[in-house]
Structure formats: structure tokens, C-alpha cells
Amino acid sequence: MEPKQNTNNAVENNISAPLPEPERAAPFVEKTNKGFWSKMSSGAKEIMSNAYEGIYMTPGLNKVVGKMEIAYNQFWMDIKEGKAARLKDKMDSFGAENNSLGKAKSEITKAATMLEEIGLPGVATNLRAEKKIETQISKNENKMDKLQGRIEDRENRVKLFANKRDAIADRLITHYEKKLSPIEGNLGVLEQRRNEIELFCISTEVKIAEQKARIKKIEDARSKIEENYLRAGYSDRQVRKNSAIKELNDQINSLYTDVQLEQAKVAARRRAVNKKIAKVNRKAEPYRNKKNELIRVKNNRPIDFGLKERRYADEWKGTEETEGHPRKPGDEIYGYQDDEIEPEINFENYENMERFDVLTERWNILIAQNSERITDTEGNLRQTSEFLLIPPEEIMQATWISPDNQMTKENFVKIVEQYYKVKKIDKGMYEKIISIFIETK
Amino acid sequence: MNDDNKIKTEDELIADLESLLDEAKNVEKEVNIISKDFNQEIDRKETEIDQGIKEIDNDLTELDQADKEAEVDIEKLMMEEAENITEEEKEIEANPQKTE
């Protein structure tokens, strides 16, 4: 369903098999119009070929806009208006002749009056001359009337062509207006979905980072147990052969593999979604431009028919490809074992990580403390906290992160930033608070 | 370990190892849940995206069709106009005094 804009094949055909002069436009004529073309006179084909001159060597031509441009070219007007101008010159020359004849007639009338007053002969001759001039003036006026009729006829034909051409362009522009609106709406929705998916990907990566921290903590604890065995007099070999340690090592290796696979999966899904959305944006882009091009072509006219210029202001901002979000693994993990002998391993906290609910609460406190007055788009005075306070249940619903999930402050900020992006909140409103949040212990 | 210098008994070490194995199993479970949740939610959102893309595709196909129709119409208009111009020229050639 890619737009068919390229006439290269046609150009190649044209080059490989040279056509007679009037047939130059033939390869560029639409299939539906081929029948009409074959019936056209060679003169008309020559005119079309001259009009299509620009199309021959233009690669990747946007055909509909290209042909519309040709239809709006002064070429058509020049032909008609050139002839009308010649007729107008002719008409003007008759007008000038009539002026001279009128003056001559006036002189003859004066002379005739004078002769009559002084009683000399020749009045009748003068009257005859006057009559001849009147007849000539009348004949010229008839010719001028006919010429004016022909000029008006030409003007009307120019207008008729222009009106038919405008009707086609208008129909297409209206169609674009009608169709582009839902397309723009859908592209907006897709961008919103993309932002939501990005938020979910970041949240999942943060949850995976938490699990990596837990694995790291298990590894550290295992090392300490191995040291204990060695201090208790066991040999390296004995420790390595210990079935429980072997099982634990296998489990740790398997977990690292699982985590890596999950990270790769998140990255792959994110890439796939971004690719899909970028592709549809690329596909829609020429159509969005085309509407503007059509309007520009239509507005570029030699005759003013009083049609309004339309505007199409919103321009697509391309999709930003998101990058991966590598995260530092945490160092410690926590847990508990309700066993006969109480294990001494502490699984309560991971180093540099805090609970999601604690971080959210601390963030909201900072938002409230640093709230500023701003004027919203409708000119109302508002507090930044009205936009920035994060309802815990809302962010948990959007991210699927539980209150007890642990993360670093940096990862929490990544989630918050993407959450605000989904909410369409300007970064300038909270950028300062990020620095304070990161620096605060 | 609270006290790294303390030498633990065999039973204590076994208990620690069992605790670690349990914790590893918990991590495994958690990773599986994260994976399942991720697939479920992304599948759902991607379905919405696919639906949106399909609608855009349909609209673009309609615009393609409108382009094609307009292209044919505008070309036919020019061809008719070219024929009109030729006929007028022929008429003038055949009857040059008509302009006078």
C-alpha cells in the first residue's frame, strides 16, 4: 500500500524506445486515459507533451501533485490569454480608428455648419461624407462587439477550465482533510501507547534489576559459607563437591541466564514496537505533506478566484527511538528462613535500594515542598504540585510495580520521568526536583 | 552473616545453604512472574497498536484511491483542454478573417 510515486520505469521505457514528438507524454498518461489519448489529435498530443515536459526527467515524482502542478501552470493560461490579448489589441485598434473617425466627423459637421451660415454650396456633400463616417464607425463598433464577445468567450473558457481544475483539487483536499484527521488521531494514540509500553518496559527492567540484586546477595552469602567450610578445615575440593553448594551454584547460573533472557526479551519487544510505530509514521508522512503541497499548488494561481487559503499547521514530530536502559546490579538481597536452626542471612534490604512506596512518598513530599505557581494554558494560576503529585495506586497500576519492590533512586527517577511523559507533563516542571531527590539521603 | 569470624557448625552451614536455595527458588518464581506479567501486558498493548496501525493503513489506502482518481480526472481535463486549444487553432487557420 506504499504510495506509487515513482515514474522511473516510465522514464526508462521512454529512453529505451524513443517516441515521436507528439507522443512524448504517452508513457505518463494514466491507464484509464489511454483510450482518450489514442483518439486525440496530434496537435493536442503535442500540447500535452509540452505540458508534461517537466515530468520526463523527474525521478520519484509525486504524480498527483506533479500533474496538479501542471494543470495549475501558467502554460494553459498563456495559450488562452495570449490569444485574448491579440484580440484585445485588434479591438483597441478599432476603438482608436473610431476615435479618429469621430473627430473627422466633428470637423466635417463644423465645416458644413459654417458653409450653411455663409450661404455657400457643398453642405450636401459634407452631409454625405458625415454619413459615410457614421457607417464606418458603426461597422467598427459591430466588429468590436464581436471581438469583445470572443474575448469574453475565451475568458469564460479559461474560467471554466480553472473551475473544473479547482473542483478536482478541492475534492482531493477535502478528502485529505477528512481522512488525515482520524489518521492524526490514531498516530497520537499510537504515540501514547508507545509511551505506556516504554513505561512498562522500564518498570520491568527495574524489577529485573531487583532480582539481579537478590541473586548477587545469594552469591555473596554462598561465598561466606564456603569460607566457613574452609575455616572449619574442609579442603577446596570438599567444598566444591558439597552437593548443596553445587545445587546452589547451578541455581545461581540458571537464574543469571533467566534474567539475561528476560532483559533481552524486553529490549526486543521495545524495539519491535518502536519499529512498527516508526514505520507507520514514515508511511503517513508523505500524505501529510501531500495535503500541504496540494494546497500550495492550488494557491499558486495567476487568476484570483477569491478562494481562501487553507492552513494545516500541525507538523508530525518523528518518533524517538528509545534506547536500552542498562542498570547497575545491586549488591545485597534479603530474605528469611523459618527453619529449625535460624539462618543468619539478612534478606531485608539491598544496598542502595529502597522500597517503591517509600520512594514514591519521599518524591511526593519533595513535590509538595517545591511546588511553584504557574499559569496554565487557559491563563489560570495553578500549583505545579497539582500536576506532579503521584497517586501511588495510579503509578502502581501503570507499572505493575508492588509497594515492596526495591530499586535505586536513579531507577525510580527513570520510572517517574516516563510516567510524566505518559501524562504529557513538561520536563521543565520537575527537572529541578530530580536533582534534589537524587542528592537527598 | 552477623559475625564473619565465628566458625559455624555443620548444621548451621547446612541451614544457611538451604535458606539460600529457598531464596534462589523465590527469585526464580519472581522472575517467572515478571516474565509472565510483561508478556501479558505488552501483548495487550501491542494488539491495540496493531489495531491502530490497521486503521491508519485503511485510511491511507483510501487516500491512495482518491489520489488515483484525482490524477486521472486532472489529466483528462488537461487532455480535453489541449484538444479544445487545437480545435480553436484549426478554426482560426481555416477562417483567419473571423478575428476581424
Coordinates of C-alpha atoms in Angstrom, one line a residue:
Chain A
M1 CA 0.0 0.0 0.0
E2 CA 3.0 2.2 -0.4
P3 CA 2.2 5.4 -2.4
K4 CA 3.1 4.9 -6.0
Q5 CA 5.1 7.9 -6.7
N6 CA 7.9 6.8 -8.9
T7 CA 7.8 7.2 -12.6
N8 CA 11.3 5.9 -13.2
N9 CA 10.1 2.9 -15.1
A10 CA 8.2 5.0 -17.4
V11 CA 11.2 7.3 -17.9
E12 CA 13.4 4.2 -18.6
N13 CA 10.8 3.0 -21.1
N14 CA 10.8 6.4 -22.7
I15 CA 14.6 6.4 -23.0
S16 CA 14.9 2.9 -24.4
A17 CA 12.3 3.4 -27.1
P18 CA 12.2 7.0 -28.4
L19 CA 8.7 8.1 -29.2
P20 CA 7.7 10.5 -32.0
E21 CA 7.5 14.1 -30.8
P22 CA 3.7 14.4 -30.1
E23 CA 3.7 11.0 -28.3
R24 CA 6.3 12.1 -25.6
A25 CA 3.6 12.3 -22.9
A26 CA 2.2 8.8 -23.7
P27 CA 4.2 6.9 -21.1
F28 CA 3.0 9.3 -18.4
V29 CA -0.7 9.1 -19.3
E30 CA -2.8 7.2 -16.8
K31 CA -4.0 3.8 -18.0
T32 CA -7.7 4.9 -17.7
N33 CA -7.0 7.8 -20.0
K34 CA -5.1 5.8 -22.7
G35 CA -8.3 5.4 -24.7
F36 CA -8.9 9.1 -24.8
W37 CA -5.2 9.7 -25.6
S38 CA -5.3 7.4 -28.6
K39 CA -8.2 9.4 -30.0
M40 CA -6.5 12.8 -29.5
S41 CA -5.3 14.9 -32.5
S42 CA -1.5 15.1 -32.9
G43 CA -1.8 18.9 -32.1
A44 CA -3.4 18.2 -28.8
K45 CA -0.9 15.5 -28.0
E46 CA 1.9 18.0 -28.8
I47 CA 0.3 20.4 -26.3
M48 CA 0.1 17.7 -23.6
S49 CA 3.7 16.6 -24.3
N50 CA 4.9 20.2 -23.9
A51 CA 2.9 20.5 -20.7
Y52 CA 4.3 17.2 -19.3
E53 CA 7.9 18.3 -20.2
G54 CA 8.8 18.6 -16.5
I55 CA 7.7 15.1 -15.7
Y56 CA 10.0 13.3 -18.1
M57 CA 13.2 13.5 -16.1
T58 CA 11.9 13.9 -12.6
P59 CA 12.7 10.8 -10.5
G60 CA 10.4 9.8 -7.6
L61 CA 7.8 12.3 -8.7
N62 CA 4.7 12.7 -6.6
K63 CA 2.4 12.0 -9.5
V64 CA -0.8 13.5 -8.3
V65 CA 0.9 16.7 -7.1
G66 CA 3.1 16.8 -10.2
K67 CA 0.1 16.6 -12.5
M68 CA -1.9 19.1 -10.4
E69 CA 1.1 21.5 -10.7
I70 CA 1.0 21.1 -14.5
A71 CA -2.8 21.8 -14.5
Y72 CA -2.1 24.9 -12.4
N73 CA 0.8 26.0 -14.6
Q74 CA 0.5 29.4 -16.4
F75 CA 1.0 27.3 -19.6
W76 CA -2.7 26.8 -20.0
M77 CA -3.5 30.4 -19.3
D78 CA -0.7 31.7 -21.6
I79 CA -2.3 29.9 -24.6
K80 CA -5.7 31.3 -23.9
E81 CA -4.7 34.7 -22.6
G82 CA -2.2 35.2 -25.5
K83 CA -5.0 34.8 -28.0
A84 CA -7.3 37.0 -25.9
A85 CA -4.6 39.7 -25.8
R86 CA -4.2 39.6 -29.6
L87 CA -8.0 40.0 -29.9
K88 CA -8.0 42.9 -27.4
D89 CA -5.2 44.6 -29.4
K90 CA -7.4 44.3 -32.5
M91 CA -10.4 45.6 -30.6
D92 CA -8.3 48.6 -29.3
S93 CA -7.2 49.4 -32.9
F94 CA -10.9 49.6 -34.0
G95 CA -11.5 51.8 -31.0
A96 CA -8.7 54.1 -32.0
E97 CA -9.9 54.2 -35.6
N98 CA -13.4 55.2 -34.3
N99 CA -11.9 58.0 -32.2
S100 CA -10.2 59.4 -35.3
L101 CA -13.4 58.9 -37.4
G102 CA -15.4 60.7 -34.7
K103 CA -13.0 63.7 -34.8
A104 CA -13.2 63.8 -38.6
K105 CA -16.9 63.7 -38.5
S106 CA -17.0 66.5 -36.0
E107 CA -14.7 68.6 -38.3
I108 CA -17.0 67.9 -41.3
T109 CA -20.1 68.9 -39.2
K110 CA -18.4 72.2 -38.2
A111 CA -17.5 72.9 -41.9
A112 CA -21.0 72.1 -43.1
T113 CA -22.5 74.5 -40.5
M114 CA -20.1 77.3 -41.5
L115 CA -20.9 76.8 -45.2
E116 CA -24.6 76.9 -44.4
E117 CA -24.2 80.1 -42.4
I118 CA -22.4 82.0 -45.1
G119 CA -24.7 80.5 -47.8
L120 CA -22.1 78.7 -49.8
P121 CA -22.8 75.3 -51.6
G122 CA -21.3 71.9 -50.5
V123 CA -23.5 71.2 -47.5
A124 CA -25.0 68.1 -49.1
T125 CA -21.5 66.7 -49.9
N126 CA -20.5 67.2 -46.4
L127 CA -23.6 65.5 -45.1
R128 CA -22.8 62.5 -47.3
A129 CA -19.2 62.4 -46.0
E130 CA -20.6 62.5 -42.5
K131 CA -23.0 59.6 -43.2
K132 CA -20.1 57.6 -44.6
I133 CA -18.1 58.1 -41.5
E134 CA -21.0 57.2 -39.3
T135 CA -21.5 54.0 -41.3
Q136 CA -17.8 53.1 -40.8
I137 CA -18.0 53.9 -37.1
S138 CA -21.0 51.6 -36.9
K139 CA -19.2 48.8 -38.7
N140 CA -16.2 49.1 -36.4
E141 CA -18.5 49.0 -33.4
N142 CA -20.0 45.8 -34.7
K143 CA -16.6 44.3 -35.1
M144 CA -15.6 45.5 -31.6
D145 CA -18.7 43.9 -30.2
K146 CA -17.9 40.6 -31.9
L147 CA -14.3 40.8 -30.7
Q148 CA -15.4 41.5 -27.2
G149 CA -17.7 38.5 -27.4
R150 CA -14.8 36.4 -28.5
I151 CA -12.6 37.7 -25.7
E152 CA -15.3 37.0 -23.2
D153 CA -15.7 33.6 -24.6
R154 CA -12.0 32.9 -24.2
E155 CA -12.1 34.3 -20.6
N156 CA -15.0 32.1 -19.8
R157 CA -13.3 29.1 -21.2
V158 CA -10.2 29.9 -19.1
K159 CA -12.5 30.2 -16.1
L160 CA -14.3 27.0 -16.9
F161 CA -11.0 25.1 -17.1
A162 CA -9.9 26.8 -13.9
N163 CA -13.2 25.9 -12.1
K164 CA -13.1 22.3 -13.2
R165 CA -9.5 22.0 -12.1
D166 CA -10.2 23.7 -8.8
A167 CA -13.1 21.3 -8.2
I168 CA -10.8 18.3 -8.7
A169 CA -8.2 19.8 -6.4
D170 CA -10.8 20.8 -3.8
R171 CA -12.4 17.3 -3.8
L172 CA -8.9 15.8 -3.2
I173 CA -8.0 18.4 -0.5
T174 CA -11.4 17.8 1.2
H175 CA -10.8 14.1 1.1
Y176 CA -7.4 14.6 2.7
E177 CA -8.8 16.8 5.4
K178 CA -11.5 14.2 6.2
K179 CA -9.0 11.3 6.2
L180 CA -6.0 12.9 7.8
S181 CA -7.9 13.9 10.9
P182 CA -8.5 10.3 12.1
I183 CA -5.0 9.4 10.9
E184 CA -3.6 12.1 13.1
G185 CA -5.8 10.9 16.0
N186 CA -4.6 7.4 15.6
L187 CA -1.0 8.4 15.3
G188 CA -1.4 10.3 18.6
V189 CA -2.9 7.3 20.2
L190 CA -0.1 5.1 18.9
E191 CA 2.5 7.6 20.4
Q192 CA 0.6 7.4 23.7
R193 CA 0.6 3.6 23.6
R194 CA 4.3 3.7 22.8
N195 CA 5.0 5.8 25.9
E196 CA 2.9 3.5 28.0
I197 CA 4.8 0.5 26.7
E198 CA 8.1 2.3 27.4
L199 CA 7.0 2.9 31.0
F200 CA 6.1 -0.8 31.3
C201 CA 9.5 -1.8 29.8
I202 CA 11.4 0.5 32.2
S203 CA 9.4 -0.9 35.2
T204 CA 10.1 -4.4 34.1
E205 CA 13.8 -3.7 33.7
V206 CA 13.8 -2.2 37.3
K207 CA 12.0 -5.3 38.6
I208 CA 14.6 -7.5 36.8
A209 CA 17.4 -5.3 38.4
E210 CA 15.9 -6.0 41.8
Q211 CA 16.1 -9.8 41.1
K212 CA 19.7 -9.4 39.9
A213 CA 20.5 -7.8 43.2
R214 CA 18.9 -10.7 45.1
I215 CA 21.0 -13.2 43.1
K216 CA 24.1 -11.2 43.8
K217 CA 23.3 -11.3 47.5
I218 CA 22.8 -15.1 47.4
E219 CA 26.2 -15.3 45.7
D220 CA 27.9 -13.3 48.4
A221 CA 26.2 -15.4 51.1
R222 CA 27.4 -18.5 49.4
S223 CA 31.0 -17.2 49.3
K224 CA 30.8 -16.7 53.1
I225 CA 29.5 -20.2 53.6
E226 CA 32.4 -21.6 51.5
E227 CA 34.8 -19.5 53.6
N228 CA 33.3 -21.0 56.7
Y229 CA 33.7 -24.5 55.4
L230 CA 37.4 -23.8 54.6
R231 CA 37.9 -22.3 58.1
A232 CA 36.3 -25.4 59.6
G233 CA 39.0 -27.5 58.0
Y234 CA 37.3 -28.6 54.8
S235 CA 39.5 -28.7 51.6
D236 CA 38.7 -26.7 48.5
R237 CA 37.8 -30.0 46.7
Q238 CA 35.5 -31.0 49.5
V239 CA 33.7 -27.6 49.4
R240 CA 33.4 -27.8 45.6
K241 CA 32.0 -31.3 45.9
N242 CA 29.4 -30.3 48.5
S243 CA 26.1 -31.3 46.9
A244 CA 24.2 -28.3 48.4
I245 CA 26.8 -25.8 47.2
K246 CA 26.8 -27.5 43.8
E247 CA 23.0 -27.3 43.6
L248 CA 23.1 -23.6 44.7
N249 CA 25.7 -22.8 42.0
D250 CA 23.6 -24.4 39.3
Q251 CA 20.6 -22.5 40.5
I252 CA 22.5 -19.2 40.5
N253 CA 23.8 -19.8 37.0
S254 CA 20.4 -20.7 35.8
L255 CA 19.0 -17.5 37.4
Y256 CA 21.5 -15.3 35.7
T257 CA 20.6 -16.9 32.4
D258 CA 16.9 -16.4 33.0
V259 CA 17.5 -12.7 33.9
Q260 CA 19.6 -12.1 30.8
L261 CA 17.0 -13.7 28.6
E262 CA 14.3 -11.5 30.2
Q263 CA 16.4 -8.4 29.7
A264 CA 16.9 -9.4 26.0
K265 CA 13.2 -10.0 25.6
V266 CA 12.2 -6.6 27.0
A267 CA 14.7 -4.9 24.6
A268 CA 13.4 -6.9 21.7
R269 CA 9.8 -6.1 22.3
R270 CA 10.6 -2.5 22.8
R271 CA 12.5 -2.4 19.5
A272 CA 9.7 -4.2 17.7
V273 CA 7.0 -1.7 19.0
N274 CA 9.2 1.3 18.1
K275 CA 9.9 -0.1 14.7
K276 CA 6.2 -0.7 14.0
I277 CA 5.3 2.9 15.0
A278 CA 8.2 4.4 13.2
K279 CA 7.2 2.5 10.1
V280 CA 3.6 3.7 10.1
N281 CA 4.8 7.3 10.8
R282 CA 7.1 7.1 7.8
K283 CA 4.2 5.8 5.7
A284 CA 1.8 8.5 6.8
E285 CA 4.4 11.3 6.4
P286 CA 4.2 11.8 2.6
Y287 CA 0.4 12.0 2.8
R288 CA 0.6 14.7 5.5
N289 CA 3.0 16.7 3.3
K290 CA 0.9 16.0 0.2
K291 CA -2.1 17.8 1.5
N292 CA 0.1 20.9 2.1
E293 CA 1.6 20.5 -1.4
L294 CA -1.8 20.4 -3.0
I295 CA -3.0 23.5 -1.2
R296 CA 0.2 25.3 -2.2
V297 CA -0.3 24.3 -5.8
K298 CA -3.9 25.4 -5.8
N299 CA -3.0 28.8 -4.2
N300 CA -0.2 29.4 -6.7
R301 CA -2.6 30.8 -9.3
P302 CA -2.5 33.5 -11.9
I303 CA -6.2 34.4 -11.6
D304 CA -7.7 35.3 -8.2
F305 CA -10.9 33.4 -7.8
G306 CA -11.2 34.6 -4.2
L307 CA -10.6 31.1 -2.8
K308 CA -9.4 31.1 0.8
E309 CA -6.0 29.8 1.6
R310 CA -6.2 26.8 3.9
R311 CA -3.8 26.0 6.6
Y312 CA -2.5 22.8 8.1
A313 CA -0.3 23.8 10.9
D314 CA 0.4 20.7 12.9
E315 CA 3.5 19.0 11.8
W316 CA 4.5 15.5 12.8
K317 CA 7.3 15.1 15.2
G318 CA 9.0 11.9 14.4
T319 CA 9.0 9.0 16.8
E320 CA 12.1 8.9 19.0
E321 CA 13.7 5.6 19.1
T322 CA 14.1 4.6 22.7
E323 CA 17.5 3.3 23.9
G324 CA 18.2 0.5 26.2
H325 CA 18.3 1.2 29.9
P326 CA 21.3 -0.6 31.4
R327 CA 21.2 -0.8 35.1
K328 CA 23.9 -1.5 37.7
P329 CA 23.2 -4.7 39.6
G330 CA 22.5 -4.2 43.3
D331 CA 24.9 -5.7 45.8
E332 CA 22.7 -7.2 48.5
I333 CA 19.5 -9.0 48.9
Y334 CA 17.3 -10.1 51.7
G335 CA 15.0 -12.9 52.7
Y336 CA 14.2 -15.2 55.6
Q337 CA 14.1 -18.8 56.5
D338 CA 11.9 -20.2 59.1
D339 CA 13.9 -23.3 59.9
E340 CA 14.9 -25.4 62.9
I341 CA 18.2 -23.5 63.0
E342 CA 17.7 -19.8 62.4
P343 CA 19.9 -18.8 59.4
E344 CA 21.9 -15.6 59.9
I345 CA 21.4 -14.3 56.4
N346 CA 19.7 -10.9 56.2
F347 CA 17.5 -10.5 53.2
E348 CA 15.8 -7.3 54.4
N349 CA 17.4 -4.7 52.2
Y350 CA 19.6 -4.5 49.1
E351 CA 22.4 -2.0 49.1
N352 CA 21.4 1.4 47.6
M353 CA 17.8 0.2 47.1
E354 CA 14.6 1.2 48.7
R355 CA 11.0 0.2 48.6
F356 CA 8.9 1.7 45.8
D357 CA 6.2 3.0 48.2
V358 CA 8.9 4.7 50.4
L359 CA 10.5 6.4 47.3
T360 CA 7.1 7.5 46.0
E361 CA 6.2 9.0 49.3
R362 CA 9.5 10.8 49.5
W363 CA 9.1 12.1 45.9
N364 CA 5.6 13.4 46.7
I365 CA 6.9 15.2 49.8
L366 CA 9.6 17.0 47.7
I367 CA 6.9 17.9 45.1
A368 CA 4.8 19.5 47.8
Q369 CA 7.7 21.3 49.3
N370 CA 8.9 22.7 46.0
S371 CA 5.6 23.5 44.4
E372 CA 5.5 26.7 42.4
R373 CA 2.8 28.9 40.9
I374 CA 2.4 28.6 37.2
T375 CA -0.1 29.9 34.7
D376 CA -1.9 27.1 32.7
T377 CA -2.8 27.2 29.1
E378 CA -6.1 28.8 29.9
G379 CA -4.4 31.5 31.9
N380 CA -5.4 30.2 35.4
L381 CA -3.0 30.3 38.3
R382 CA -2.1 26.7 39.4
Q383 CA 0.4 24.9 41.6
T384 CA 2.9 22.6 40.0
S385 CA 2.1 20.0 42.7
E386 CA -1.4 19.7 41.1
F387 CA 0.3 18.1 38.1
L388 CA 3.2 16.4 39.7
L389 CA 1.9 14.6 42.8
I390 CA 1.9 10.9 42.0
P391 CA -1.1 8.9 43.3
P392 CA 0.6 5.7 44.5
E393 CA -2.2 3.4 43.3
E394 CA -2.1 5.0 39.8
I395 CA 1.6 4.6 39.2
M396 CA 1.4 1.0 40.6
Q397 CA -1.4 0.3 38.1
A398 CA 0.6 1.7 35.2
T399 CA 3.8 -0.1 36.1
W400 CA 2.7 -3.3 37.8
I401 CA 5.3 -2.5 40.5
S402 CA 4.4 -3.5 44.0
P403 CA 4.9 -1.2 47.1
D404 CA 7.6 -3.6 48.4
N405 CA 9.6 -3.8 45.1
Q406 CA 13.1 -2.4 45.7
M407 CA 15.0 -0.1 43.4
T408 CA 17.7 2.5 43.3
K409 CA 16.8 6.2 43.3
E410 CA 18.1 6.5 39.8
N411 CA 15.8 3.7 38.6
F412 CA 12.9 5.3 40.4
V413 CA 13.5 8.6 38.6
K414 CA 13.5 6.7 35.3
I415 CA 10.1 5.4 36.1
V416 CA 8.8 8.8 37.2
E417 CA 10.1 10.6 34.1
Q418 CA 8.4 8.1 31.8
Y419 CA 5.2 8.2 33.9
Y420 CA 5.2 12.0 33.5
K421 CA 5.8 11.6 29.7
V422 CA 2.7 9.4 29.6
K423 CA 0.9 12.1 31.5
K424 CA 2.2 14.7 29.0
I425 CA 3.9 16.8 31.7
D426 CA 6.6 19.1 30.7
K427 CA 10.1 18.1 32.0
G428 CA 10.9 21.7 32.9
M429 CA 8.3 21.5 35.6
Y430 CA 10.1 18.8 37.6
E431 CA 13.7 18.7 36.4
K432 CA 14.9 20.7 39.4
I433 CA 13.2 18.2 41.8
I434 CA 15.1 15.3 40.3
S435 CA 18.4 16.8 41.3
I436 CA 17.2 17.4 44.9
F437 CA 15.8 13.9 45.1
I438 CA 19.0 12.2 43.9
E439 CA 21.2 14.3 46.3
T440 CA 18.9 13.8 49.3
K441 CA 19.8 10.9 51.5
Chain B
M1 CA 26.4 -13.4 58.4
N2 CA 26.5 -11.3 61.5
D3 CA 29.9 -12.5 62.7
D4 CA 32.3 -13.4 59.9
N5 CA 35.0 -14.7 62.4
K6 CA 32.7 -17.2 64.1
I7 CA 33.2 -20.7 62.8
K8 CA 29.8 -22.2 62.2
T9 CA 28.8 -25.7 62.8
E10 CA 28.0 -28.1 60.0
D11 CA 24.3 -27.9 60.9
E12 CA 24.3 -24.1 60.8
L13 CA 26.1 -24.1 57.4
I14 CA 23.6 -26.6 56.0
A15 CA 20.7 -24.4 57.3
D16 CA 22.3 -21.3 55.7
L17 CA 22.7 -23.2 52.4
E18 CA 19.1 -24.4 52.5
S19 CA 18.0 -20.9 53.2
L20 CA 19.9 -19.7 50.2
L21 CA 18.5 -22.4 47.9
D22 CA 15.0 -21.3 49.0
E23 CA 15.8 -17.7 48.3
A24 CA 17.1 -18.7 44.9
K25 CA 13.9 -20.6 44.2
N26 CA 11.9 -17.5 45.3
V27 CA 13.9 -15.4 42.8
E28 CA 13.2 -17.9 40.1
K29 CA 9.5 -17.7 40.9
E30 CA 9.7 -13.9 40.9
V31 CA 11.5 -13.8 37.5
N32 CA 8.8 -16.1 36.1
I33 CA 6.1 -13.8 37.3
I34 CA 7.8 -10.7 35.9
S35 CA 8.2 -12.5 32.6
K36 CA 4.5 -13.6 32.5
D37 CA 3.3 -10.1 33.5
F38 CA 5.4 -8.5 30.9
N39 CA 4.3 -10.8 28.1
Q40 CA 0.6 -10.4 29.1
E41 CA 0.7 -6.6 29.2
I42 CA 2.8 -6.0 26.2
D43 CA 0.7 -8.4 24.1
R44 CA -2.4 -6.5 25.1
K45 CA -0.9 -3.1 24.3
E46 CA 0.7 -4.4 21.1
T47 CA -2.7 -5.6 20.0
E48 CA -4.1 -2.1 20.4
I49 CA -1.1 -0.7 18.4
D50 CA -1.7 -3.3 15.6
Q51 CA -5.4 -2.2 15.5
G52 CA -4.4 1.5 15.3
I53 CA -1.9 0.7 12.5
K54 CA -4.5 -1.2 10.6
E55 CA -7.0 1.7 10.8
I56 CA -4.2 4.1 9.6
D57 CA -3.4 1.7 6.8
N58 CA -7.0 1.6 5.7
D59 CA -7.3 5.4 5.7
L60 CA -4.0 5.7 3.7
T61 CA -5.4 3.2 1.1
E62 CA -8.4 5.3 0.7
L63 CA -6.2 8.4 0.2
D64 CA -4.3 6.4 -2.4
Q65 CA -7.5 5.7 -4.2
A66 CA -8.6 9.4 -4.0
D67 CA -5.1 10.4 -5.4
K68 CA -5.5 8.0 -8.3
E69 CA -9.0 9.2 -9.1
A70 CA -7.9 12.9 -9.0
E71 CA -4.8 12.1 -11.1
V72 CA -7.0 10.5 -13.8
D73 CA -9.5 13.4 -13.7
I74 CA -7.0 16.2 -13.8
E75 CA -5.2 14.5 -16.6
K76 CA -8.4 14.1 -18.6
L77 CA -9.3 17.7 -18.1
M78 CA -5.9 18.8 -19.4
M79 CA -6.3 16.4 -22.4
E80 CA -9.7 17.9 -23.2
E81 CA -8.3 21.4 -22.8
A82 CA -5.4 20.5 -25.2
E83 CA -8.0 19.3 -27.7
N84 CA -10.1 22.5 -27.3
I85 CA -7.0 24.6 -27.9
T86 CA -6.1 22.6 -31.0
E87 CA -9.6 22.9 -32.4
E88 CA -9.6 26.7 -31.9
E89 CA -6.3 26.9 -33.7
K90 CA -7.6 24.9 -36.6
E91 CA -10.7 27.1 -36.7
I92 CA -8.6 30.3 -36.8
E93 CA -6.4 28.8 -39.5
A94 CA -9.4 27.8 -41.6
N95 CA -11.1 31.2 -41.2
P96 CA -8.5 33.9 -40.4
Q97 CA -10.9 36.8 -41.0
K98 CA -13.1 35.6 -38.2
T99 CA -10.9 37.5 -35.7
E100 CA -11.5 40.8 -37.6

